[in-house]
Short mmCIF file of C-alpha atoms in Angstrom, two decimals:
data_model
loop_
_atom_site.label_atom_id
_atom_site.label_comp_id
_atom_site.label_asym_id
_atom_site.label_seq_id
_atom_site.Cartn_x
_atom_site.Cartn_y
_atom_site.Cartn_z
CA GLY A 245 20.59 8.78 -1.25
CA ALA A 246 18.92 5.83 -1.64
CA PRO A 247 19.26 2.86 1.06
CA ARG A 248 19.36 -0.83 0.07
CA CYS A 249 18.54 -4.69 1.55
CA CYS A 250 18.18 -8.33 0.84
CA PRO A 251 14.82 -10.09 1.25
CA GLY A 252 15.05 -13.62 2.80
CA LYS A 253 13.70 -15.05 6.55
CA TYR A 254 16.04 -13.60 8.04
CA PRO A 255 15.99 -9.78 9.01
CA SER A 256 18.04 -7.18 6.75
CA ALA A 257 19.69 -3.65 7.27
CA VAL A 258 19.98 -1.09 5.01
CA LYS A 259 23.08 1.15 4.61
CA THR A 260 22.45 4.36 2.63
CA ARG A 261 24.87 6.36 0.12
CA GLU A 262 26.65 9.46 1.51
CA HIS A 263 25.41 12.66 0.45
CA HIS A 264 26.88 16.41 0.86
CA PRO A 265 25.80 20.00 0.52
CA THR A 266 26.54 20.78 -2.78
CA VAL A 267 24.71 17.35 -4.13
CA ASN A 268 21.11 17.83 -5.18
CA LEU A 269 19.78 15.89 -2.52
CA GLY A 270 16.57 15.08 -3.94
CA ALA A 271 17.93 13.15 -7.50
CA SER A 272 19.85 9.81 -5.70
CA GLN A 273 21.95 9.08 -8.27
CA THR A 274 23.79 12.45 -8.33
CA ARG A 275 27.44 11.46 -7.17
CA GLU A 276 30.34 14.01 -6.24
CA GLN A 277 33.72 12.63 -6.89
CA PRO A 278 36.33 12.01 -3.84
CA THR A 279 38.42 15.12 -4.61
CA ALA A 280 35.12 16.83 -4.54
CA LEU A 281 34.36 15.39 -1.34
CA LEU A 282 37.00 16.41 0.67
CA VAL A 283 37.01 19.83 -0.74
CA ASN A 284 33.14 19.95 0.42
CA LYS A 285 34.33 18.74 3.66
CA ALA A 286 37.35 21.40 4.26
CA ILE A 287 34.69 24.10 2.74
CA LEU A 288 32.28 23.45 5.34
CA ALA A 289 34.43 23.38 7.95
CA GLN A 290 36.05 26.55 7.34
CA LEU A 291 32.37 28.37 6.53
CA THR A 292 31.00 27.63 9.57
CA SER A 293 32.35 27.56 13.16
CA SER A 294 29.78 25.93 15.52
CA ALA A 295 27.27 23.24 14.93
CA TYR A 296 23.99 25.69 14.88
CA GLU A 297 26.04 28.06 11.95
CA ARG A 298 26.27 24.02 10.05
CA GLN A 299 22.70 23.89 10.27
CA ALA A 300 21.78 27.50 8.90
CA LEU A 301 24.01 26.61 6.28
CA LEU A 302 22.55 22.98 5.21
CA ARG A 303 18.91 24.05 5.99
CA SER A 304 18.46 25.29 2.40
CA PHE A 305 20.05 22.41 0.66
CA PHE A 306 17.49 19.88 2.03
CA GLU A 307 14.51 22.08 2.51
CA PRO A 308 12.39 22.55 -0.66
CA ASP A 309 11.04 25.81 -1.41
CA ASP A 310 7.49 25.97 -3.21
CA GLN A 311 8.86 25.58 -6.33
CA GLU A 312 11.15 22.49 -5.96
CA ARG A 313 8.51 20.65 -4.20
CA GLU A 314 6.01 21.12 -7.14
CA GLN A 315 8.98 20.21 -9.71
CA GLY A 316 9.40 16.84 -7.41
CA TYR A 317 12.95 18.17 -6.17
CA LYS A 318 14.13 17.18 -2.70
CA GLN A 319 11.89 14.48 -2.27
CA PRO A 320 12.56 10.79 -1.56
CA ALA A 321 13.37 9.13 -5.05
CA ALA A 322 12.13 5.87 -6.58
CA ALA A 323 14.71 4.12 -3.87
CA HIS A 324 13.76 5.41 -0.96
CA GLN A 325 9.89 4.64 -2.52
CA ALA A 326 11.13 0.86 -2.78
CA ILE A 327 13.02 0.43 0.15
CA ALA A 328 9.44 1.98 2.27
CA ARG A 329 8.02 -1.01 0.03
CA LEU A 330 9.90 -3.43 1.23
CA VAL A 331 10.35 -2.28 5.13
CA ALA A 332 6.05 -2.32 4.62
CA ALA A 333 6.05 -6.04 3.59
CA GLY A 334 8.42 -7.02 6.41
CA HIS A 335 12.03 -7.89 4.35
CA VAL A 336 13.86 -4.74 5.87
CA ARG A 337 13.97 -4.02 9.62
CA ILE A 338 16.91 -1.07 9.99
CA VAL A 339 18.23 1.55 7.62
CA LEU A 340 21.20 3.21 8.13
CA THR A 341 22.25 6.19 6.70
CA THR A 342 25.39 8.81 6.59
CA ASN A 343 22.67 11.46 4.87
CA PHE A 344 21.63 14.88 6.77
CA ASP A 345 18.22 14.48 5.12
CA ARG A 346 15.49 12.83 6.23
CA LEU A 347 14.23 11.16 2.63
CA VAL A 348 14.40 8.12 4.65
CA GLU A 349 11.36 8.69 6.95
CA THR A 350 9.47 10.85 4.40
CA ALA A 351 9.27 7.98 2.09
CA LEU A 352 8.50 5.43 5.47
CA ARG A 353 5.61 7.94 6.34
CA GLN A 354 4.08 8.32 2.82
CA VAL A 355 3.67 3.77 3.52
CA GLY A 356 2.22 4.76 6.84
CA ILE A 357 5.19 3.31 8.78
CA GLU A 358 6.60 5.54 11.60
CA PRO A 359 9.72 4.68 12.29
CA THR A 360 12.06 4.70 15.00
CA VAL A 361 14.66 7.00 14.93
CA VAL A 362 17.90 7.21 16.06
CA ALA A 363 20.06 10.60 15.20
CA HIS A 364 22.32 11.16 18.65
CA PRO A 365 24.03 8.84 20.69
CA ASP A 366 21.25 10.17 23.38
CA ASP A 367 18.71 8.64 21.27
CA ILE A 368 20.55 5.20 22.05
CA ALA A 369 19.56 5.05 25.69
CA GLY A 370 16.72 3.13 26.16
CA LEU A 371 15.99 2.00 22.82
CA ALA A 372 13.90 -1.09 22.90
CA PRO A 373 15.71 -4.60 21.91
CA LEU A 374 16.20 -4.34 17.74
CA HIS A 375 14.38 -7.67 17.24
CA THR A 376 11.30 -5.31 18.69
CA LEU A 377 11.49 -2.32 16.47
CA ASN A 378 9.22 -2.69 13.34
CA CYS A 379 11.88 -0.34 11.65
CA LEU A 380 14.84 1.42 12.47
CA VAL A 381 16.34 4.15 11.33
CA VAL A 382 20.30 5.11 12.45
CA HIS A 383 21.25 8.74 10.95
CA VAL A 384 25.25 7.83 11.48
CA HIS A 385 26.19 11.14 10.74
CA GLY A 386 23.26 12.83 12.67
CA ASP A 387 20.34 15.17 11.66
CA TYR A 388 20.40 18.38 10.20
CA LEU A 389 17.75 19.46 12.79
CA ASN A 390 19.63 18.28 15.52
CA PRO A 391 22.86 20.49 14.92
CA THR A 392 24.25 18.89 17.85
CA SER A 393 24.85 15.45 16.32
CA MET A 394 25.89 16.31 13.05
CA LEU A 395 29.13 14.88 11.75
CA ASN A 396 30.95 16.18 8.86
CA THR A 397 34.20 17.05 9.25
CA PRO A 398 37.20 15.04 8.94
CA GLU A 399 37.96 15.43 12.41
CA GLU A 400 34.44 14.54 13.43
CA LEU A 401 34.30 11.02 11.42
CA SER A 402 37.34 9.65 12.66
CA SER A 403 35.87 8.38 16.01
CA TYR A 404 32.31 7.65 16.83
CA ASP A 405 30.50 7.73 20.27
CA PRO A 406 31.12 4.69 22.11
CA ALA A 407 27.14 4.24 22.54
CA VAL A 408 26.82 4.13 18.55
CA ASP A 409 29.73 1.80 18.16
CA GLU A 410 28.24 -0.45 20.10
CA LEU A 411 24.91 -0.11 18.20
CA LEU A 412 26.55 -0.56 15.30
CA ASP A 413 28.51 -3.78 16.59
CA ARG A 414 25.04 -5.44 17.22
CA ILE A 415 23.24 -4.59 13.50
CA PHE A 416 26.27 -5.82 11.81
CA ALA A 417 26.64 -8.77 13.96
CA ASP A 418 22.93 -9.75 13.84
CA TYR A 419 21.45 -8.60 10.39
CA GLY A 420 22.24 -9.20 7.09
CA LEU A 421 23.46 -5.96 5.05
CA VAL A 422 22.91 -4.39 1.94
CA ILE A 423 25.50 -1.38 1.49
CA SER A 424 24.50 0.90 -1.35
CA GLY A 425 27.12 3.35 -3.16
CA TRP A 426 29.16 4.35 -0.18
CA SER A 427 32.86 5.14 -0.82
CA ALA A 428 34.22 3.96 2.38
CA SER A 429 36.95 6.56 1.74
CA TRP A 430 35.87 9.57 4.14
CA ASP A 431 34.50 7.08 6.95
CA PRO A 432 37.49 5.93 9.32
CA ALA A 433 34.89 5.26 12.07
CA LEU A 434 32.30 3.78 10.11
CA ARG A 435 34.83 1.51 7.77
CA ASN A 436 36.41 0.57 11.32
CA ALA A 437 32.93 -0.54 12.35
CA LEU A 438 32.59 -2.85 9.56
CA SER A 439 35.86 -4.69 9.82
CA ARG A 440 35.65 -5.23 13.58
CA CYS A 441 32.64 -7.12 12.59
CA SER A 442 33.71 -11.07 12.35
CA ARG A 443 30.46 -12.57 12.71
CA ARG A 444 28.86 -13.60 9.18
CA VAL A 445 25.47 -14.79 10.51
CA PHE A 446 23.63 -13.83 7.41
CA ALA A 447 24.93 -12.76 3.56
CA SER A 448 25.97 -8.97 2.48
CA TYR A 449 25.90 -7.47 -0.74
CA TRP A 450 27.71 -4.30 -1.58
CA THR A 451 26.08 -1.96 -4.38
CA ASP A 452 27.91 0.53 -6.44
CA PRO A 453 27.33 1.94 -10.16
CA ARG A 454 31.05 2.05 -10.48
CA GLU A 455 34.23 0.59 -9.15
CA LEU A 456 34.58 0.12 -5.84
CA SER A 457 37.68 2.12 -4.03
CA GLY A 458 40.72 0.45 -2.57
CA ASP A 459 38.92 1.15 0.92
CA ALA A 460 35.81 -0.08 0.23
CA ARG A 461 37.25 -3.51 -1.52
CA ASP A 462 39.00 -4.10 1.63
CA VAL A 463 35.80 -3.22 3.73
CA LEU A 464 34.25 -5.86 1.24
CA THR A 465 36.60 -8.55 1.86
CA ARG A 466 36.51 -8.41 5.25
CA ARG A 467 32.59 -8.35 5.47
CA GLY A 468 32.73 -11.29 2.70
CA ALA A 469 30.43 -9.41 0.79
CA THR A 470 29.10 -9.51 -2.87
CA TYR A 471 29.83 -6.89 -4.73
CA VAL A 472 27.05 -5.44 -7.55
CA GLN A 473 27.43 -3.10 -9.85
CA THR A 474 24.29 -1.10 -10.29
CA ASP A 475 22.80 2.43 -9.09
CA ALA A 476 20.09 2.63 -6.29
CA ASP A 477 17.42 3.64 -8.49
CA THR A 478 17.67 0.61 -10.70
CA PHE A 479 18.14 -1.76 -7.75
CA PHE A 480 15.71 -1.18 -5.11
CA PRO A 481 12.39 -0.80 -7.21
CA GLN A 482 13.57 -4.56 -9.59
CA LEU A 483 14.39 -5.97 -5.75
CA ALA A 484 10.59 -4.92 -4.64
CA ASP A 485 8.95 -5.49 -7.63
CA ALA A 486 10.74 -9.28 -7.26
CA VAL A 487 9.16 -9.62 -3.56
CA ASP A 488 5.99 -8.37 -4.95
CA ALA A 489 6.20 -11.15 -7.34
CA LEU A 490 7.05 -13.89 -5.22
CA ALA A 491 3.86 -13.12 -2.84
CA ASP A 492 1.71 -13.61 -5.84
CA THR A 493 2.86 -17.62 -5.67
CA GLY A 494 2.82 -17.39 -2.29
CA ARG A 495 -1.01 -16.97 -1.45
CA ARG A 496 -2.18 -17.90 1.70
CA HIS A 497 -3.00 -21.46 2.17
CA PRO A 498 -6.97 -22.28 1.86
CA THR A 499 -6.24 -24.33 4.96
CA SER A 500 -5.54 -21.00 7.31
CA VAL A 501 -8.62 -19.24 5.94
CA ALA A 502 -10.79 -22.02 6.85
CA ILE A 503 -9.36 -22.17 10.07
CA ALA A 504 -9.69 -18.14 10.53
CA VAL A 505 -13.24 -18.45 8.91
CA ALA A 506 -14.00 -21.14 11.52
CA SER A 507 -12.77 -18.94 14.46
CA ALA A 508 -14.39 -16.05 13.05
CA LYS A 509 -17.71 -17.89 13.73
CA ARG A 510 -16.94 -19.32 16.99
CA ALA A 511 -16.38 -15.93 18.08
CA LEU A 512 -19.86 -14.51 16.63
CA SER A 513 -21.64 -17.14 18.26
CA GLY A 514 -22.35 -15.00 21.01
CA ALA A 515 -20.88 -16.56 23.81
CA ARG A 516 -18.54 -14.14 24.60
CA LYS A 517 -17.66 -10.76 22.98
CA ALA A 518 -15.67 -11.41 20.07
CA ILE A 519 -12.37 -9.24 20.71
CA SER A 520 -9.91 -11.61 18.85
CA LEU A 521 -12.00 -11.35 15.46
CA HIS A 522 -12.49 -7.32 16.29
CA ASP A 523 -8.10 -7.03 16.51
CA SER A 524 -8.08 -9.91 13.35
CA LEU A 525 -10.31 -7.23 11.27
CA ARG A 526 -8.78 -4.06 12.16
CA ARG A 527 -5.10 -5.73 11.59
CA GLU A 528 -5.94 -7.28 7.97
CA VAL A 529 -7.89 -3.84 6.81
CA ASN A 530 -4.96 -2.39 7.52
CA ARG A 531 -2.66 -4.34 6.49
CA VAL A 532 -4.23 -4.71 3.16
CA ALA A 533 -4.64 -0.62 3.18
CA PHE A 534 -0.77 0.00 3.93
CA LEU A 535 0.36 -2.62 1.09
CA PRO A 536 3.03 -1.69 -1.17
CA LEU A 537 1.03 -1.96 -4.52
CA ARG A 538 -1.47 0.50 -3.11
CA THR A 539 0.56 3.55 -1.78
CA THR A 540 4.07 3.58 -3.29
CA GLY A 541 3.95 2.67 -6.62
CA PRO A 542 5.97 3.07 -9.03
CA TRP A 543 2.92 3.78 -11.26
CA LYS A 544 4.46 3.38 -15.02
CA ALA A 545 5.51 0.15 -16.65
CA ASP A 546 6.80 -0.40 -19.83
CA ASP A 547 4.90 -3.35 -20.56
CA LEU A 548 1.66 -2.49 -19.15
CA GLU A 549 -0.63 -5.23 -19.60
CA ALA A 550 1.78 -7.56 -17.77
CA GLU A 551 2.33 -5.34 -14.83
CA HIS A 552 -1.41 -4.57 -14.55
CA GLY A 553 -1.59 -8.42 -14.36
CA ARG A 554 0.99 -9.26 -12.22
CA ARG A 555 -0.51 -6.25 -9.68
CA LEU A 556 -3.86 -7.53 -9.78
CA GLY A 557 -3.10 -11.43 -9.30
CA VAL A 558 -1.02 -10.01 -6.02
CA LEU A 559 -3.73 -7.83 -4.88
CA GLU A 560 -6.44 -10.56 -5.26
CA ALA A 561 -3.73 -13.11 -3.07
CA GLU A 562 -3.17 -10.53 -0.11
CA THR A 563 -6.77 -9.83 0.34
CA GLU A 564 -7.98 -13.49 0.41
CA LEU A 565 -8.25 -13.59 4.32
CA LEU A 566 -9.83 -10.05 4.52
CA LEU A 567 -12.53 -10.73 2.10
CA ALA A 568 -13.14 -14.01 4.05
CA LEU A 569 -13.58 -12.27 7.40
CA ILE A 570 -15.33 -9.56 6.03
CA ALA A 571 -17.97 -11.68 4.04
CA THR A 572 -18.67 -13.86 7.55
CA THR A 573 -18.87 -10.84 9.78
CA ALA A 574 -21.33 -9.50 7.80
CA TYR A 575 -23.23 -12.54 7.12
CA TRP A 576 -22.96 -13.65 10.99
CA GLY A 577 -22.93 -10.25 12.65
CA THR A 578 -24.37 -7.85 14.36
CA GLU A 579 -24.70 -3.98 14.49
CA GLU A 580 -22.32 -4.11 16.84
CA THR A 581 -19.59 -6.08 15.04
CA ASP A 582 -20.67 -3.73 11.65
CA ARG A 583 -18.50 -0.72 13.30
CA TRP A 584 -15.82 -2.71 13.50
CA TRP A 585 -15.17 -3.06 9.30
CA ILE A 586 -17.70 -0.28 8.29
CA ARG A 587 -15.83 3.17 8.83
CA ASP A 588 -12.53 1.53 7.70
CA ILE A 589 -13.29 0.47 4.40
CA ASP A 590 -12.82 4.28 3.12
CA GLN A 591 -9.08 3.66 3.88
CA LEU A 592 -8.96 0.99 1.30
CA GLY A 593 -9.95 3.24 -1.45
CA THR A 594 -7.98 6.19 -0.76
CA ARG A 595 -6.78 8.04 -4.05
CA VAL A 596 -3.28 7.99 -4.99
CA THR A 597 -2.19 11.79 -6.00
CA ALA A 598 0.47 10.69 -8.50
CA GLY A 599 1.09 10.78 -12.09
CA GLY A 600 1.53 7.34 -14.22
CA ASP A 601 -0.41 4.95 -15.88
CA SER A 602 -4.29 5.54 -14.91
CA ALA A 603 -4.59 1.46 -15.02
CA LEU A 604 -1.86 1.34 -12.31
CA ILE A 605 -3.38 4.12 -10.36
CA SER A 606 -7.07 2.79 -10.40
CA LEU A 607 -5.62 -0.45 -9.86
CA SER A 608 -4.79 0.60 -6.48
CA ARG A 609 -7.90 0.99 -5.13
CA THR A 610 -9.03 -2.25 -5.87
CA PRO A 611 -8.90 -3.58 -2.70
CA VAL A 612 -12.02 -1.56 -1.62
CA THR A 613 -13.97 -2.87 -4.38
CA MET A 614 -13.50 -6.37 -3.29
CA VAL A 615 -14.41 -5.64 0.30
CA ILE A 616 -17.72 -3.62 -0.72
CA TYR A 617 -19.05 -6.74 -2.99
CA ALA A 618 -17.89 -9.41 0.02
CA ALA A 619 -19.56 -7.39 2.16
CA GLY A 620 -22.71 -6.54 0.62
CA ILE A 621 -23.41 -9.86 -1.16
CA ALA A 622 -23.25 -11.50 2.34
CA ALA A 623 -25.26 -9.21 4.21
CA LEU A 624 -27.95 -9.55 1.21
CA ALA A 625 -27.68 -13.33 1.69
CA ALA A 626 -28.59 -13.01 5.09
CA GLU A 627 -31.50 -9.99 4.56
CA ARG A 628 -29.74 -7.61 6.85
CA TRP A 629 -30.97 -4.79 4.94
CA HIS A 630 -29.34 -2.01 7.32
CA THR A 631 -26.03 -3.68 7.08
CA LEU A 632 -26.53 -3.86 3.10
CA THR A 633 -27.65 -0.24 2.91
CA ARG A 634 -24.51 1.33 4.83
CA VAL A 635 -22.36 -1.01 2.41
CA LEU A 636 -23.81 1.05 -0.40
CA THR A 637 -24.01 4.56 0.59
CA GLU A 638 -22.16 4.63 3.93
CA PRO A 639 -17.66 4.68 2.59
CA GLN A 640 -16.97 7.38 0.86
CA ALA A 641 -14.28 7.99 -2.16
CA GLU A 642 -13.03 11.02 -3.99
CA HIS A 643 -13.46 10.97 -8.12
CA PRO A 644 -9.75 10.35 -9.57
CA TYR A 645 -10.87 14.13 -11.83
CA SER A 646 -13.38 15.50 -10.57
CA TRP A 647 -12.30 15.29 -6.70
CA LYS A 648 -15.98 15.30 -6.28
CA VAL A 649 -16.78 12.55 -3.18
CA HIS A 650 -18.79 9.76 -4.03
CA ALA A 651 -20.12 6.84 -2.67
CA ALA A 652 -17.53 4.19 -2.54
CA ALA A 653 -19.81 1.32 -3.77
CA ALA A 654 -20.91 3.75 -6.48
CA LEU A 655 -17.67 5.15 -8.03
CA LEU A 656 -15.35 2.48 -7.80
CA SER A 657 -16.86 -0.48 -9.30
CA PRO A 658 -14.77 -3.17 -10.76
CA TRP A 659 -15.22 -1.76 -14.08
CA GLU A 660 -13.12 1.97 -12.69
CA THR A 661 -10.57 -0.24 -10.45
CA VAL A 662 -9.82 -3.45 -12.40
CA ARG A 663 -9.82 -2.06 -15.72
CA THR A 664 -10.65 -4.97 -17.28
CA HIS A 665 -13.54 -6.09 -19.64
CA ASP A 666 -14.04 -8.79 -17.64
CA ALA A 667 -13.79 -6.94 -14.46
CA SER A 668 -17.17 -7.91 -12.86
CA GLU A 669 -17.12 -11.25 -13.95
CA ARG A 670 -13.38 -11.86 -12.52
CA LEU A 671 -14.23 -10.44 -9.30
CA HIS A 672 -17.60 -12.89 -9.30
CA ASN A 673 -15.30 -15.95 -9.65
CA GLN A 674 -12.70 -14.50 -7.24
CA LEU A 675 -15.48 -14.22 -3.98
CA ARG A 676 -17.53 -17.74 -5.16
CA PRO A 677 -15.43 -19.74 -3.09
CA VAL A 678 -15.99 -17.63 -0.05
CA PHE A 679 -19.07 -17.69 -0.02
CA THR A 680 -19.53 -21.27 -1.24
CA GLU A 681 -16.78 -22.70 0.36
CA HIS A 682 -16.59 -20.28 3.66
CA LEU A 683 -20.44 -19.41 4.00
CA ALA A 684 -22.05 -22.64 2.75
CA LEU A 685 -24.18 -21.22 0.05
CA SER A 686 -25.14 -23.16 -2.67
CA GLU A 687 -23.88 -22.18 -6.24
CA ALA A 688 -27.70 -20.82 -7.47
CA ALA A 689 -27.53 -18.90 -4.18
CA TYR A 690 -24.22 -17.22 -4.51
CA LEU A 691 -25.16 -16.19 -7.67
CA ASP A 692 -28.49 -15.09 -6.93
CA ALA A 693 -27.08 -13.00 -3.94
CA TRP A 694 -24.25 -11.38 -6.42
CA GLU A 695 -26.42 -10.24 -8.99
CA ARG A 696 -29.16 -8.86 -6.73
CA PHE A 697 -26.30 -6.65 -4.88
CA GLU A 698 -24.98 -5.97 -8.60
CA TYR A 699 -28.17 -4.20 -9.62
CA LEU A 700 -28.74 -2.41 -6.19
CA ARG A 701 -25.13 -1.18 -6.62
CA VAL A 702 -25.82 -0.08 -9.82
CA ILE A 703 -29.14 1.81 -9.04
CA VAL A 704 -27.12 3.86 -6.54
CA GLN A 705 -24.72 4.89 -9.15
CA GLN A 706 -27.30 5.37 -11.67
CA ASP A 707 -28.72 7.67 -8.98
CA ASP A 708 -25.84 9.64 -8.34
CA ALA A 709 -26.23 12.51 -11.09
CA ASP A 710 -22.33 12.56 -11.96
CA LEU A 711 -22.10 8.65 -12.55
CA GLY A 712 -23.35 6.31 -14.77
CA CYS A 713 -23.84 2.66 -15.23
CA ASP A 714 -20.75 0.94 -15.74
CA PRO A 715 -21.10 -2.75 -17.22
CA CYS A 716 -21.98 -5.64 -14.76
CA PHE A 717 -21.95 -9.38 -14.76
CA ILE A 718 -25.35 -9.96 -15.00
CA ARG A 719 -27.59 -12.91 -16.28
CA LYS A 720 -30.41 -11.14 -18.83
CA THR A 721 -33.47 -12.44 -20.19
CA GLY A 722 -36.07 -11.74 -23.08
CA SER A 723 -35.83 -11.74 -26.51
CA LEU A 724 -36.73 -9.84 -29.80
CA ASN A 725 -34.88 -6.29 -28.38
CA HIS A 726 -36.37 -6.61 -24.81
CA TYR A 727 -34.51 -7.62 -22.44
CA GLU A 728 -33.74 -7.43 -18.78
CA LEU A 729 -31.90 -8.59 -16.28
CA VAL A 730 -32.32 -11.15 -14.13
CA PRO A 731 -32.44 -9.27 -10.61
CA ALA A 732 -34.62 -6.90 -12.02
CA THR A 733 -38.08 -9.39 -11.59
CA TRP A 734 -36.72 -10.06 -8.42
CA LEU A 735 -36.65 -6.52 -7.26
CA GLN A 736 -40.43 -5.45 -8.63
CA GLN A 737 -41.29 -8.51 -6.67
CA GLU A 738 -40.55 -7.69 -3.78
CA LEU A 739 -41.60 -4.19 -4.03
CA ASP A 740 -44.80 -4.93 -5.59
CA HIS A 741 -44.98 -7.29 -2.55
CA HIS A 742 -43.93 -4.76 0.37
CA GLY A 743 -44.40 -1.41 -1.11
CA LYS A 744 -42.77 1.23 0.52
CA LEU A 745 -42.96 -0.85 3.85
CA HIS A 746 -39.72 -2.69 2.27
CA PRO A 747 -37.15 -3.44 4.69
CA LEU A 748 -34.32 -1.57 2.27
CA LEU A 749 -36.23 1.63 1.98
CA GLY A 750 -37.00 1.28 6.01
CA THR A 751 -33.15 1.25 6.71
CA GLY A 752 -33.01 4.80 4.42
CA PHE A 753 -31.79 3.12 1.23
CA LEU A 754 -32.10 6.21 -1.35
CA ASN A 755 -33.18 8.63 1.77
CA GLY A 756 -36.48 5.78 2.23
CA SER A 757 -37.76 7.19 -1.04
CA ALA A 758 -39.60 4.54 -3.25
CA GLN A 759 -39.84 7.29 -6.04
CA ARG A 760 -36.19 7.60 -6.26
CA LEU A 761 -35.60 3.54 -6.27
CA HIS A 762 -38.33 3.44 -8.97
CA THR A 763 -36.79 6.03 -11.21
CA ALA A 764 -33.44 4.86 -10.76
CA LYS A 765 -34.30 1.66 -11.39
CA ASP A 766 -36.40 1.99 -14.43
CA ALA A 767 -33.65 4.07 -15.76
CA VAL A 768 -30.83 0.85 -15.58
CA ASP A 769 -33.61 -1.37 -17.04
CA ALA A 770 -33.91 1.08 -20.13
CA GLU A 771 -29.89 1.75 -20.70
CA PHE A 772 -29.47 -2.39 -19.74
CA ASN A 773 -32.03 -3.16 -22.61
CA ARG A 774 -30.80 -0.36 -25.00
CA ARG A 775 -26.99 -2.12 -24.67
CA ALA A 776 -28.73 -5.49 -25.27
CA SER A 777 -30.42 -4.82 -28.25
CA GLU A 778 -27.24 -3.18 -29.84
CA ASP A 779 -25.06 -5.84 -28.66
CA ARG A 780 -27.70 -8.61 -30.49
CA TRP A 781 -26.97 -6.36 -33.61
CA ARG A 782 -23.06 -6.14 -33.70
#
């Protein structure tokens, strides 16, 4: 079944549609006629004489075998995944379900949310105040893995335990509600709980692809709810997409980012341990890592170009504060503060194992590219060579096809993750205010730092035998079929001056091998010259 919710400034509760043993529980749009529903309940009561027999009978309906798991059956549907996105974004706090299955919890855990679960009246004792819970899932009719909790026969559904009634009264009085596909015909106790709540602080909605039954209409009127004729797998993904689109226009105000950067600088001044900065960094890394656009999809779109552009805009907005904090810490920090974020970069580039449009799947890894560039450019500008080497070589990522592990800086270039012809230039423009406004670098200093980091990143890429050189945003010099990248001159001068004692090599860059560095550099220069010469004649 698929829960529903409504975004807004108030918390929302979600009520899911009912499923029964004869229904394919992996397909949220499967429905039973009311007459079939009554027969199913009667058969269940006749076939089993105890709660434990009922659990054994139902287990095969809920748990997929290997073939079903491979075919995607009995797995969270589009509506479950969309609800998980809405919970992750903070728009839904409570999910009520009459289902015995755990598809809601599975979808939530797939986006990194561990819900508080109530499946038995005993679970309510000691439950924290609702407003303090990040996510609460209530199995109104129990959980199939807890056989004594399941309510399914007409007699069992006629009334609830007093503790359950009290919990439902609190939820229905204090939260907005979206009911999805619930017939209301076979749950008198739940009908009574909704009907006796006279308080209407927030709006309620009722979605169902069919006209509502008489019982449902009665509850709708008592609740003052709005009826929306649609199915769950259509409504919830559209709702989640709409929320994401609103986030695109809700870019964090520049003043708030500036204040956060100023606070980070004070924390890094050395007067005292920068605990607040540590917490802010970890919080932002985790928040971005579990953004719905990174974790739940969907991974297909009818208008791929428009959807790609929308999602890229959302990711740019959502990473604004994180990039500013990372750049500030990489520039002004120490080896101790580096530990607060370098080891967490990997989770930003976790590979999506799903089918769909490769451009959208690749885009989900864009935050790791953004963070690597912000950190690397800042470390290079501050000549923090050890930090620069760590950024270029330590974070790891899996190749989308070979599953081999590579340095994330080499594998996940802007060309690979953003997948647009101007990917590197767009990232350059995105990061410019981070360095010119928050770190007070001049335009020229930022351009130099950008190009030098980009050049070193391409050298790391070239040094990997399985990877080639991706297009990059770097100025070129030269003419008459001989071109070179501007930072190539800088690096050559550095190597001529320091030789094997260059601090970059001293920190272990390319294992500290000057020969490897020269070999990779020469290969990059030759490849770029070849491409530039070809472009001249096109």
